[in-house]
PDB file of C-alpha atoms and ligand atoms in Angstrom:
ATOM      1  CA  MET A   1      62.243  47.394 -53.850  1.00  0.00           C
ATOM      2  CA  PHE A   2      61.630  43.755 -54.173  1.00  0.00           C
ATOM      3  CA  LYS A   3      59.831  43.022 -57.484  1.00  0.00           C
ATOM      4  CA  PRO A   4      57.897  39.808 -57.516  1.00  0.00           C
ATOM      5  CA  PRO A   5      56.979  38.021 -60.811  1.00  0.00           C
ATOM      6  CA  LEU A   6      53.703  39.235 -62.192  1.00  0.00           C
ATOM      7  CA  GLU A   7      52.049  35.964 -62.724  1.00  0.00           C
ATOM      8  CA  ILE A   8      48.565  37.573 -63.022  1.00  0.00           C
ATOM      9  CA  LEU A   9      48.159  41.233 -64.391  1.00  0.00           C
ATOM     10  CA  PRO A  10      45.286  43.672 -63.816  1.00  0.00           C
ATOM     11  CA  PRO A  11      42.254  42.540 -65.925  1.00  0.00           C
ATOM     12  CA  ASP A  12      40.136  44.754 -68.046  1.00  0.00           C
ATOM     13  CA  ILE A  13      37.413  45.719 -65.830  1.00  0.00           C
ATOM     14  CA  ALA A  14      36.118  48.746 -68.266  1.00  0.00           C
ATOM     15  CA  PRO A  15      33.117  46.478 -69.306  1.00  0.00           C
ATOM     16  CA  LEU A  16      31.944  46.722 -65.705  1.00  0.00           C
ATOM     17  CA  ARG A  17      31.916  50.411 -65.238  1.00  0.00           C
ATOM     18  CA  HIS A  18      28.291  51.075 -65.903  1.00  0.00           C
ATOM     19  CA  GLY A  19      26.517  49.043 -63.372  1.00  0.00           C
ATOM     20  CA  ASN A  20      22.698  49.042 -62.489  1.00  0.00           C
ATOM     21  CA  ALA A  21      22.752  50.751 -59.067  1.00  0.00           C
ATOM     22  CA  GLY A  22      23.808  54.412 -60.055  1.00  0.00           C
ATOM     23  CA  VAL A  23      27.222  53.975 -58.868  1.00  0.00           C
ATOM     24  CA  ASP A  24      30.198  52.941 -61.177  1.00  0.00           C
ATOM     25  CA  TYR A  25      31.480  49.496 -60.914  1.00  0.00           C
ATOM     26  CA  VAL A  26      28.728  48.285 -58.677  1.00  0.00           C
ATOM     27  CA  HIS A  27      26.214  45.655 -59.986  1.00  0.00           C
ATOM     28  CA  VAL A  28      23.061  44.268 -58.125  1.00  0.00           C
ATOM     29  CA  PHE A  29      21.540  41.078 -59.030  1.00  0.00           C
ATOM     30  CA  ASP A  30      18.151  40.587 -57.341  1.00  0.00           C
ATOM     31  CA  SER A  31      16.759  37.154 -57.649  1.00  0.00           C
ATOM     32  CA  GLY A  32      13.102  38.235 -56.893  1.00  0.00           C
ATOM     33  CA  GLN A  33      13.044  35.665 -54.210  1.00  0.00           C
ATOM     34  CA  ALA A  34      13.290  36.261 -50.404  1.00  0.00           C
ATOM     35  CA  GLY A  35      16.912  35.778 -49.146  1.00  0.00           C
ATOM     36  CA  PRO A  36      19.812  37.562 -47.613  1.00  0.00           C
ATOM     37  CA  GLU A  37      21.511  40.714 -49.073  1.00  0.00           C
ATOM     38  CA  VAL A  38      25.053  39.683 -49.967  1.00  0.00           C
ATOM     39  CA  LEU A  39      27.986  41.979 -50.826  1.00  0.00           C
ATOM     40  CA  VAL A  40      31.059  40.817 -52.527  1.00  0.00           C
ATOM     41  CA  GLN A  41      33.733  43.647 -52.799  1.00  0.00           C
ATOM     42  CA  ALA A  42      37.096  43.427 -54.706  1.00  0.00           C
ATOM     43  CA  LEU A  43      39.843  46.030 -55.136  1.00  0.00           C
ATOM     44  CA  THR A  44      39.470  47.660 -51.675  1.00  0.00           C
ATOM     45  CA  HIS A  45      43.222  47.980 -52.349  1.00  0.00           C
ATOM     46  CA  GLY A  46      43.846  48.800 -56.017  1.00  0.00           C
ATOM     47  CA  ASN A  47      46.792  46.549 -56.435  1.00  0.00           C
ATOM     48  CA  GLU A  48      45.124  43.396 -55.060  1.00  0.00           C
ATOM     49  CA  ILE A  49      43.777  42.223 -58.373  1.00  0.00           C
ATOM     50  CA  CYS A  50      42.827  38.541 -57.716  1.00  0.00           C
ATOM     51  CA  GLY A  51      39.370  39.635 -56.441  1.00  0.00           C
ATOM     52  CA  ALA A  52      38.659  41.495 -59.670  1.00  0.00           C
ATOM     53  CA  HIS A  53      39.750  38.392 -61.580  1.00  0.00           C
ATOM     54  CA  ALA A  54      37.196  36.261 -59.606  1.00  0.00           C
ATOM     55  CA  MET A  55      34.567  38.806 -60.287  1.00  0.00           C
ATOM     56  CA  LEU A  56      35.109  38.872 -63.872  1.00  0.00           C
ATOM     57  CA  TRP A  57      35.177  34.994 -63.725  1.00  0.00           C
ATOM     58  CA  LEU A  58      31.703  35.168 -62.066  1.00  0.00           C
ATOM     59  CA  PHE A  59      30.373  37.525 -64.759  1.00  0.00           C
ATOM     60  CA  GLU A  60      31.627  35.082 -67.501  1.00  0.00           C
ATOM     61  CA  LYS A  61      29.698  32.434 -65.995  1.00  0.00           C
ATOM     62  CA  GLY A  62      26.735  34.529 -65.978  1.00  0.00           C
ATOM     63  CA  PHE A  63      25.984  33.606 -62.436  1.00  0.00           C
ATOM     64  CA  ARG A  64      22.638  34.813 -61.021  1.00  0.00           C
ATOM     65  CA  PRO A  65      21.242  34.468 -57.345  1.00  0.00           C
ATOM     66  CA  ARG A  66      18.600  31.706 -56.779  1.00  0.00           C
ATOM     67  CA  ARG A  67      17.450  33.747 -53.902  1.00  0.00           C
ATOM     68  CA  GLY A  68      18.217  37.138 -52.070  1.00  0.00           C
ATOM     69  CA  ARG A  69      20.194  39.808 -53.694  1.00  0.00           C
ATOM     70  CA  LEU A  70      23.742  39.830 -54.718  1.00  0.00           C
ATOM     71  CA  THR A  71      25.885  43.071 -54.961  1.00  0.00           C
ATOM     72  CA  LEU A  72      29.234  43.088 -56.512  1.00  0.00           C
ATOM     73  CA  ALA A  73      31.522  46.049 -55.961  1.00  0.00           C
ATOM     74  CA  LEU A  74      34.926  46.942 -57.394  1.00  0.00           C
ATOM     75  CA  ALA A  75      35.918  49.535 -54.856  1.00  0.00           C
ATOM     76  CA  ASN A  76      39.280  51.385 -55.374  1.00  0.00           C
ATOM     77  CA  VAL A  77      39.112  51.640 -59.259  1.00  0.00           C
ATOM     78  CA  ALA A  78      40.899  54.969 -59.154  1.00  0.00           C
ATOM     79  CA  ALA A  79      43.971  53.423 -57.526  1.00  0.00           C
ATOM     80  CA  PHE A  80      43.632  50.287 -59.758  1.00  0.00           C
ATOM     81  CA  GLU A  81      43.788  52.384 -62.757  1.00  0.00           C
ATOM     82  CA  ARG A  82      47.293  53.685 -61.828  1.00  0.00           C
ATOM     83  CA  PHE A  83      48.767  50.320 -62.145  1.00  0.00           C
ATOM     84  CA  ASP A  84      52.177  50.332 -63.320  1.00  0.00           C
ATOM     85  CA  SER A  85      54.236  47.128 -63.863  1.00  0.00           C
ATOM     86  CA  GLU A  86      57.350  48.926 -62.935  1.00  0.00           C
ATOM     87  CA  ALA A  87      56.066  49.898 -59.667  1.00  0.00           C
ATOM     88  CA  PRO A  88      53.267  47.354 -59.086  1.00  0.00           C
ATOM     89  CA  HIS A  89      53.013  48.151 -55.277  1.00  0.00           C
ATOM     90  CA  ALA A  90      52.231  51.849 -55.840  1.00  0.00           C
ATOM     91  CA  SER A  91      48.436  51.355 -56.890  1.00  0.00           C
ATOM     92  CA  ARG A  92      47.278  50.320 -53.430  1.00  0.00           C
ATOM     93  CA  TYR A  93      45.428  53.697 -53.012  1.00  0.00           C
ATOM     94  CA  VAL A  94      45.469  57.292 -54.349  1.00  0.00           C
ATOM     95  CA  ASP A  95      45.195  59.481 -51.166  1.00  0.00           C
ATOM     96  CA  GLU A  96      44.796  57.184 -48.267  1.00  0.00           C
ATOM     97  CA  ASP A  97      44.039  53.456 -47.560  1.00  0.00           C
ATOM     98  CA  LEU A  98      40.384  52.816 -48.380  1.00  0.00           C
ATOM     99  CA  ASN A  99      40.276  50.143 -45.745  1.00  0.00           C
ATOM    100  CA  ARG A 100      40.782  52.750 -42.776  1.00  0.00           C
ATOM    101  CA  VAL A 101      37.959  55.046 -43.338  1.00  0.00           C
ATOM    102  CA  TRP A 102      34.808  53.322 -42.618  1.00  0.00           C
ATOM    103  CA  SER A 103      33.851  54.815 -39.213  1.00  0.00           C
ATOM    104  CA  ASP A 104      31.132  57.459 -39.442  1.00  0.00           C
ATOM    105  CA  GLU A 105      33.534  59.782 -37.963  1.00  0.00           C
ATOM    106  CA  ALA A 106      36.098  59.348 -40.714  1.00  0.00           C
ATOM    107  CA  MET A 107      33.518  59.444 -43.387  1.00  0.00           C
ATOM    108  CA  ASN A 108      31.932  62.837 -42.132  1.00  0.00           C
ATOM    109  CA  ALA A 109      35.053  64.379 -41.005  1.00  0.00           C
ATOM    110  CA  GLY A 110      35.098  66.855 -43.960  1.00  0.00           C
ATOM    111  CA  VAL A 111      38.264  65.301 -45.312  1.00  0.00           C
ATOM    112  CA  ASP A 112      38.063  65.219 -49.128  1.00  0.00           C
ATOM    113  CA  THR A 113      40.052  62.232 -50.457  1.00  0.00           C
ATOM    114  CA  VAL A 114      39.463  59.978 -53.428  1.00  0.00           C
ATOM    115  CA  GLU A 115      39.040  56.947 -50.833  1.00  0.00           C
ATOM    116  CA  ARG A 116      36.624  58.863 -48.654  1.00  0.00           C
ATOM    117  CA  ARG A 117      34.413  59.786 -51.580  1.00  0.00           C
ATOM    118  CA  ARG A 118      34.337  56.306 -52.663  1.00  0.00           C
ATOM    119  CA  ALA A 119      33.677  54.899 -49.310  1.00  0.00           C
ATOM    120  CA  ARG A 120      30.556  57.292 -48.967  1.00  0.00           C
ATOM    121  CA  GLU A 121      29.353  55.973 -52.373  1.00  0.00           C
ATOM    122  CA  LEU A 122      29.614  52.390 -51.365  1.00  0.00           C
ATOM    123  CA  ARG A 123      28.403  52.861 -47.638  1.00  0.00           C
ATOM    124  CA  PRO A 124      24.771  52.210 -48.535  1.00  0.00           C
ATOM    125  CA  PHE A 125      25.676  48.891 -50.011  1.00  0.00           C
ATOM    126  CA  VAL A 126      27.728  47.770 -47.065  1.00  0.00           C
ATOM    127  CA  ASP A 127      25.152  48.964 -44.490  1.00  0.00           C
ATOM    128  CA  ALA A 128      22.470  46.875 -46.503  1.00  0.00           C
ATOM    129  CA  ALA A 129      24.277  43.737 -46.600  1.00  0.00           C
ATOM    130  CA  ASP A 130      23.539  40.766 -44.258  1.00  0.00           C
ATOM    131  CA  PHE A 131      26.732  39.081 -45.460  1.00  0.00           C
ATOM    132  CA  VAL A 132      29.970  40.509 -46.832  1.00  0.00           C
ATOM    133  CA  LEU A 133      33.021  38.954 -48.474  1.00  0.00           C
ATOM    134  CA  ASP A 134      35.911  41.395 -49.058  1.00  0.00           C
ATOM    135  CA  ILE A 135      38.773  39.893 -51.192  1.00  0.00           C
ATOM    136  CA  HIS A 136      42.376  40.907 -50.640  1.00  0.00           C
ATOM    137  CA  SER A 137      45.657  39.706 -51.191  1.00  0.00           C
ATOM    138  CA  MET A 138      49.181  40.124 -49.620  1.00  0.00           C
ATOM    139  CA  HIS A 139      52.474  41.871 -50.278  1.00  0.00           C
ATOM    140  CA  GLU A 140      54.380  38.979 -49.219  1.00  0.00           C
ATOM    141  CA  ASP A 141      54.287  35.374 -50.069  1.00  0.00           C
ATOM    142  CA  CYS A 142      51.919  33.645 -47.531  1.00  0.00           C
ATOM    143  CA  ARG A 143      49.275  30.960 -47.263  1.00  0.00           C
ATOM    144  CA  PRO A 144      45.740  32.128 -47.693  1.00  0.00           C
ATOM    145  CA  LEU A 145      44.370  33.742 -44.486  1.00  0.00           C
ATOM    146  CA  MET A 146      40.791  34.535 -43.576  1.00  0.00           C
ATOM    147  CA  VAL A 147      40.664  37.826 -41.785  1.00  0.00           C
ATOM    148  CA  CYS A 148      37.605  37.435 -39.267  1.00  0.00           C
ATOM    149  CA  GLY A 149      38.045  40.997 -37.844  1.00  0.00           C
ATOM    150  CA  THR A 150      37.582  41.242 -34.127  1.00  0.00           C
ATOM    151  CA  ALA A 151      34.411  39.187 -33.803  1.00  0.00           C
ATOM    152  CA  ASP A 152      34.366  35.448 -32.947  1.00  0.00           C
ATOM    153  CA  LYS A 153      30.984  35.126 -34.973  1.00  0.00           C
ATOM    154  CA  ASN A 154      32.874  35.716 -38.059  1.00  0.00           C
ATOM    155  CA  ALA A 155      35.500  33.034 -37.231  1.00  0.00           C
ATOM    156  CA  GLU A 156      32.380  30.758 -36.801  1.00  0.00           C
ATOM    157  CA  TYR A 157      31.201  31.764 -40.168  1.00  0.00           C
ATOM    158  CA  ALA A 158      34.563  31.058 -41.783  1.00  0.00           C
ATOM    159  CA  ARG A 159      34.399  27.423 -40.292  1.00  0.00           C
ATOM    160  CA  ARG A 160      31.225  27.080 -41.874  1.00  0.00           C
ATOM    161  CA  LEU A 161      32.622  28.188 -45.150  1.00  0.00           C
ATOM    162  CA  GLY A 162      35.301  25.508 -44.746  1.00  0.00           C
ATOM    163  CA  VAL A 163      38.209  27.587 -46.264  1.00  0.00           C
ATOM    164  CA  PRO A 164      40.973  28.650 -45.723  1.00  0.00           C
ATOM    165  CA  ALA A 165      42.991  26.572 -43.307  1.00  0.00           C
ATOM    166  CA  ASP A 166      44.141  29.596 -41.281  1.00  0.00           C
ATOM    167  CA  LEU A 167      41.669  32.008 -39.723  1.00  0.00           C
ATOM    168  CA  LEU A 168      42.619  35.168 -37.928  1.00  0.00           C
ATOM    169  CA  ILE A 169      40.917  37.172 -35.232  1.00  0.00           C
ATOM    170  CA  ASP A 170      42.923  40.308 -34.708  1.00  0.00           C
ATOM    171  CA  THR A 171      42.535  43.662 -32.592  1.00  0.00           C
ATOM    172  CA  GLY A 172      41.227  45.756 -35.267  1.00  0.00           C
ATOM    173  CA  HIS A 173      43.499  48.335 -37.094  1.00  0.00           C
ATOM    174  CA  PRO A 174      44.766  51.320 -35.016  1.00  0.00           C
ATOM    175  CA  ALA A 175      44.845  53.519 -38.132  1.00  0.00           C
ATOM    176  CA  GLY A 176      40.997  53.279 -38.768  1.00  0.00           C
ATOM    177  CA  LEU A 177      37.923  51.120 -39.016  1.00  0.00           C
ATOM    178  CA  ARG A 178      38.049  48.472 -41.833  1.00  0.00           C
ATOM    179  CA  MET A 179      35.009  47.853 -43.895  1.00  0.00           C
ATOM    180  CA  VAL A 180      34.222  44.439 -42.478  1.00  0.00           C
ATOM    181  CA  GLU A 181      34.064  45.922 -39.069  1.00  0.00           C
ATOM    182  CA  ARG A 182      31.595  48.633 -39.736  1.00  0.00           C
ATOM    183  CA  GLY A 183      28.510  48.632 -37.735  1.00  0.00           C
ATOM    184  CA  GLY A 184      26.605  45.246 -36.987  1.00  0.00           C
ATOM    185  CA  LEU A 185      29.177  43.341 -39.037  1.00  0.00           C
ATOM    186  CA  SER A 186      31.533  43.402 -36.030  1.00  0.00           C
ATOM    187  CA  ASP A 187      28.682  43.447 -33.287  1.00  0.00           C
ATOM    188  CA  PRO A 188      28.564  40.149 -31.541  1.00  0.00           C
ATOM    189  CA  ALA A 189      24.880  40.710 -31.110  1.00  0.00           C
ATOM    190  CA  SER A 190      24.199  41.184 -34.783  1.00  0.00           C
ATOM    191  CA  ALA A 191      23.235  38.373 -37.147  1.00  0.00           C
ATOM    192  CA  ARG A 192      25.462  40.110 -39.925  1.00  0.00           C
ATOM    193  CA  ARG A 193      28.723  38.575 -40.889  1.00  0.00           C
ATOM    194  CA  ALA A 194      31.781  39.667 -42.697  1.00  0.00           C
ATOM    195  CA  LEU A 195      34.850  37.961 -43.897  1.00  0.00           C
ATOM    196  CA  LEU A 196      38.166  39.332 -45.435  1.00  0.00           C
ATOM    197  CA  ILE A 197      40.051  36.859 -47.415  1.00  0.00           C
ATOM    198  CA  GLU A 198      43.787  37.290 -48.004  1.00  0.00           C
ATOM    199  CA  CYS A 199      44.358  34.938 -51.075  1.00  0.00           C
ATOM    200  CA  GLY A 200      48.001  34.968 -51.208  1.00  0.00           C
ATOM    201  CA  GLN A 201      50.455  37.249 -52.888  1.00  0.00           C
ATOM    202  CA  HIS A 202      49.197  39.905 -55.087  1.00  0.00           C
ATOM    203  CA  TRP A 203      50.484  38.674 -58.382  1.00  0.00           C
ATOM    204  CA  ALA A 204      50.758  34.861 -57.721  1.00  0.00           C
ATOM    205  CA  ARG A 205      48.467  32.748 -60.034  1.00  0.00           C
ATOM    206  CA  SER A 206      47.267  30.846 -57.005  1.00  0.00           C
ATOM    207  CA  SER A 207      45.751  33.883 -55.534  1.00  0.00           C
ATOM    208  CA  ARG A 208      43.238  34.222 -58.380  1.00  0.00           C
ATOM    209  CA  THR A 209      42.433  30.527 -57.914  1.00  0.00           C
ATOM    210  CA  VAL A 210      41.845  30.871 -54.036  1.00  0.00           C
ATOM    211  CA  ALA A 211      39.696  34.141 -54.742  1.00  0.00           C
ATOM    212  CA  ILE A 212      37.526  32.188 -57.084  1.00  0.00           C
ATOM    213  CA  ASP A 213      37.213  29.213 -54.841  1.00  0.00           C
ATOM    214  CA  THR A 214      36.310  31.301 -51.727  1.00  0.00           C
ATOM    215  CA  LEU A 215      33.859  33.251 -53.806  1.00  0.00           C
ATOM    216  CA  VAL A 216      32.171  30.104 -54.902  1.00  0.00           C
ATOM    217  CA  ARG A 217      31.959  28.646 -51.454  1.00  0.00           C
ATOM    218  CA  PHE A 218      30.668  31.901 -50.012  1.00  0.00           C
ATOM    219  CA  LEU A 219      27.791  32.197 -52.636  1.00  0.00           C
ATOM    220  CA  ALA A 220      26.733  28.790 -51.571  1.00  0.00           C
ATOM    221  CA  LEU A 221      27.066  29.387 -47.790  1.00  0.00           C
ATOM    222  CA  THR A 222      24.747  32.521 -48.169  1.00  0.00           C
ATOM    223  CA  GLY A 223      22.407  30.430 -50.009  1.00  0.00           C
ATOM    224  CA  LEU A 224      22.674  32.458 -53.133  1.00  0.00           C
ATOM    225  CA  ALA A 225      24.154  29.666 -55.135  1.00  0.00           C
ATOM    226  CA  ASP A 226      23.108  25.900 -54.845  1.00  0.00           C
ATOM    227  CA  GLU A 227      25.202  23.214 -53.766  1.00  0.00           C
ATOM    228  CA  GLU A 228      25.357  21.583 -57.094  1.00  0.00           C
ATOM    229  CA  TRP A 229      26.808  24.965 -58.755  1.00  0.00           C
ATOM    230  CA  MET A 230      29.245  25.122 -55.896  1.00  0.00           C
ATOM    231  CA  HIS A 231      30.496  21.589 -56.565  1.00  0.00           C
ATOM    232  CA  GLN A 232      30.790  22.085 -60.227  1.00  0.00           C
ATOM    233  CA  HIS A 233      33.049  25.166 -59.710  1.00  0.00           C
ATOM    234  CA  VAL A 234      35.074  24.929 -56.611  1.00  0.00           C
ATOM    235  CA  GLN A 235      38.724  25.079 -57.386  1.00  0.00           C
ATOM    236  CA  LEU A 236      40.443  23.720 -54.203  1.00  0.00           C
ATOM    237  CA  PRO A 237      39.860  20.860 -51.771  1.00  0.00           C
ATOM    238  CA  LEU A 238      38.747  21.627 -48.292  1.00  0.00           C
ATOM    239  CA  PRO A 239      41.656  21.720 -45.846  1.00  0.00           C
ATOM    240  CA  PRO A 240      41.654  18.928 -43.420  1.00  0.00           C
ATOM    241  CA  VAL A 241      41.419  21.480 -40.506  1.00  0.00           C
ATOM    242  CA  GLN A 242      40.989  25.039 -39.937  1.00  0.00           C
ATOM    243  CA  ARG A 243      43.120  26.657 -37.124  1.00  0.00           C
ATOM    244  CA  LEU A 244      42.519  30.058 -35.591  1.00  0.00           C
ATOM    245  CA  VAL A 245      45.345  32.664 -34.877  1.00  0.00           C
ATOM    246  CA  ARG A 246      44.237  34.952 -32.134  1.00  0.00           C
ATOM    247  CA  VAL A 247      46.364  38.233 -32.562  1.00  0.00           C
ATOM    248  CA  THR A 248      47.325  39.922 -29.263  1.00  0.00           C
ATOM    249  CA  GLU A 249      49.385  42.762 -30.433  1.00  0.00           C
ATOM    250  CA  ALA A 250      50.522  44.880 -33.291  1.00  0.00           C
ATOM    251  CA  VAL A 251      54.165  45.749 -33.780  1.00  0.00           C
ATOM    252  CA  VAL A 252      54.045  49.355 -34.904  1.00  0.00           C
ATOM    253  CA  ALA A 253      57.094  51.048 -36.278  1.00  0.00           C
ATOM    254  CA  ARG A 254      58.288  54.190 -34.431  1.00  0.00           C
ATOM    255  CA  SER A 255      60.925  55.285 -36.951  1.00  0.00           C
ATOM    256  CA  THR A 256      62.456  54.242 -40.283  1.00  0.00           C
ATOM    257  CA  ASP A 257      65.157  52.408 -38.331  1.00  0.00           C
ATOM    258  CA  PHE A 258      62.794  49.571 -37.723  1.00  0.00           C
ATOM    259  CA  ARG A 259      64.331  46.199 -38.164  1.00  0.00           C
ATOM    260  CA  PHE A 260      63.484  42.657 -37.877  1.00  0.00           C
ATOM    261  CA  LEU A 261      66.116  40.601 -35.966  1.00  0.00           C
ATOM    262  CA  ILE A 262      65.104  37.209 -37.355  1.00  0.00           C
ATOM    263  CA  PRO A 263      64.153  35.873 -40.594  1.00  0.00           C
ATOM    264  CA  VAL A 264      60.367  36.428 -41.001  1.00  0.00           C
ATOM    265  CA  GLN A 265      57.499  34.909 -43.102  1.00  0.00           C
ATOM    266  CA  GLY A 266      53.917  35.251 -43.073  1.00  0.00           C
ATOM    267  CA  LEU A 267      52.373  32.740 -40.521  1.00  0.00           C
ATOM    268  CA  GLY A 268      55.843  31.937 -39.494  1.00  0.00           C
ATOM    269  CA  VAL A 269      56.253  30.530 -35.818  1.00  0.00           C
ATOM    270  CA  VAL A 270      58.640  31.696 -33.368  1.00  0.00           C
ATOM    271  CA  PRO A 271      59.017  28.674 -31.066  1.00  0.00           C
ATOM    272  CA  ARG A 272      60.445  30.229 -27.851  1.00  0.00           C
ATOM    273  CA  ALA A 273      59.035  33.081 -25.798  1.00  0.00           C
ATOM    274  CA  GLY A 274      61.514  35.782 -25.191  1.00  0.00           C
ATOM    275  CA  THR A 275      63.201  35.623 -28.865  1.00  0.00           C
ATOM    276  CA  PRO A 276      63.847  39.019 -29.992  1.00  0.00           C
ATOM    277  CA  ILE A 277      61.870  39.654 -32.994  1.00  0.00           C
ATOM    278  CA  ALA A 278      62.366  43.323 -34.177  1.00  0.00           C
ATOM    279  CA  ARG A 279      64.152  46.418 -33.023  1.00  0.00           C
ATOM    280  CA  ASP A 280      63.424  50.239 -33.320  1.00  0.00           C
ATOM    281  CA  GLY A 281      65.944  52.288 -31.582  1.00  0.00           C
ATOM    282  CA  ASP A 282      65.873  51.294 -27.880  1.00  0.00           C
ATOM    283  CA  GLN A 283      62.595  49.471 -28.322  1.00  0.00           C
ATOM    284  CA  VAL A 284      62.883  45.651 -28.880  1.00  0.00           C
ATOM    285  CA  TRP A 285      60.093  43.463 -29.439  1.00  0.00           C
ATOM    286  CA  CYS A 286      60.232  39.764 -28.172  1.00  0.00           C
ATOM    287  CA  ALA A 287      58.192  36.775 -28.633  1.00  0.00           C
ATOM    288  CA  PRO A 288      55.350  37.205 -25.824  1.00  0.00           C
ATOM    289  CA  TYR A 289      54.873  33.310 -25.703  1.00  0.00           C
ATOM    290  CA  ASP A 290      55.984  30.161 -27.049  1.00  0.00           C
ATOM    291  CA  ASP A 291      54.873  29.532 -30.657  1.00  0.00           C
ATOM    292  CA  THR A 292      54.166  33.090 -31.354  1.00  0.00           C
ATOM    293  CA  VAL A 293      52.815  33.489 -34.989  1.00  0.00           C
ATOM    294  CA  LEU A 294      53.938  36.245 -37.119  1.00  0.00           C
ATOM    295  CA  VAL A 295      50.966  37.464 -38.898  1.00  0.00           C
ATOM    296  CA  MET A 296      51.530  39.529 -42.148  1.00  0.00           C
ATOM    297  CA  PRO A 297      54.859  40.835 -41.584  1.00  0.00           C
ATOM    298  CA  SER A 298      55.816  43.697 -43.784  1.00  0.00           C
ATOM    299  CA  MET A 299      59.343  43.714 -45.303  1.00  0.00           C
ATOM    300  CA  GLN A 300      58.685  47.056 -46.823  1.00  0.00           C
ATOM    301  CA  HIS A 301      60.590  50.009 -45.368  1.00  0.00           C
ATOM    302  CA  ALA A 302      59.184  50.931 -42.233  1.00  0.00           C
ATOM    303  CA  ARG A 303      57.327  54.274 -41.804  1.00  0.00           C
ATOM    304  CA  PRO A 304      56.427  55.503 -38.413  1.00  0.00           C
ATOM    305  CA  GLY A 305      53.015  54.410 -37.323  1.00  0.00           C
ATOM    306  CA  ASN A 306      52.992  51.479 -39.865  1.00  0.00           C
ATOM    307  CA  THR A 307      52.044  48.132 -38.445  1.00  0.00           C
ATOM    308  CA  GLN A 308      55.084  45.915 -39.303  1.00  0.00           C
ATOM    309  CA  VAL A 309      53.766  42.527 -38.014  1.00  0.00           C
ATOM    310  CA  ARG A 310      51.091  41.269 -35.792  1.00  0.00           C
ATOM    311  CA  LEU A 311      51.745  38.826 -33.089  1.00  0.00           C
ATOM    312  CA  GLY A 312      49.170  35.999 -32.273  1.00  0.00           C
ATOM    313  CA  ARG A 313      48.918  32.361 -31.313  1.00  0.00           C
ATOM    314  CA  TYR A 314      47.190  29.344 -32.550  1.00  0.00           C
ATOM    315  CA  GLU A 315      44.098  28.487 -30.369  1.00  0.00           C
ATOM    316  CA  ASP A 316      43.875  24.862 -31.160  1.00  0.00           C
TER     317      ASP A 316
HETATM  318 ZN1  LIG B 401      44.205  44.478 -48.775  1.00  0.00          ZN
END
């Protein structure tokens, strides 16, 4: 398997184990002033370490909210602790993907996995939050991407955040509910908002920079940090424009024979409708429209049921 250079390594998070909320690796900072409940989560996937770096950076800065309440959660620590530099992809999860178990049905299904136990521990913090930022990174090299779930309200919120340049509205995940879609977070009628930032490649140094920059801007947008603090700590300039990709379909492998028929790259554009993109046995997927955008194509060996790429188009 492809082994990318490990520009960043898993940081030492052991000092964060004992939080103040009765759950390991969860820290709550209450300003004592009225304001929103804000949740920032990292390590939803154990191998996506840039968010843990950003959280440690925030601790080193001694950040405290000026109003409202901030909860910082490191989610799948059990997977993170299995990191092996010889097999760096293997620490994504222990038993199952933590970001597919956030429906009440999945949590209450009586299935006992490391991830469902952890989701049940974290659920009260998620359900209490008005604003959520979930910090991820990507297997393949790709520009940063804000996954706004299925709700346009979250894309509007990402435009207020100002970063990154590429925003994504998708169709949800067929394999199960993501944390940012739980309850009111994806309900258009709710005032709650959730963003999932894909900072870049898992072990790229730039992903750590993007994670910190996004976190800093998010804390200011929610009102927990003041503008001056934000300007002191931003890491990157605002992009000149933000563009929204709306996903229309997911390409799901049926077998291990799945193959791409063209070179693919994250946020790559297929200019002409009808261009064959991938094949799996008799099934061929073609670009459904001109300028089809390839969202997070997976170059890993296909498994039946795995989403290999999502197809969408820029709205503007
Ligand atoms: Zn992830």
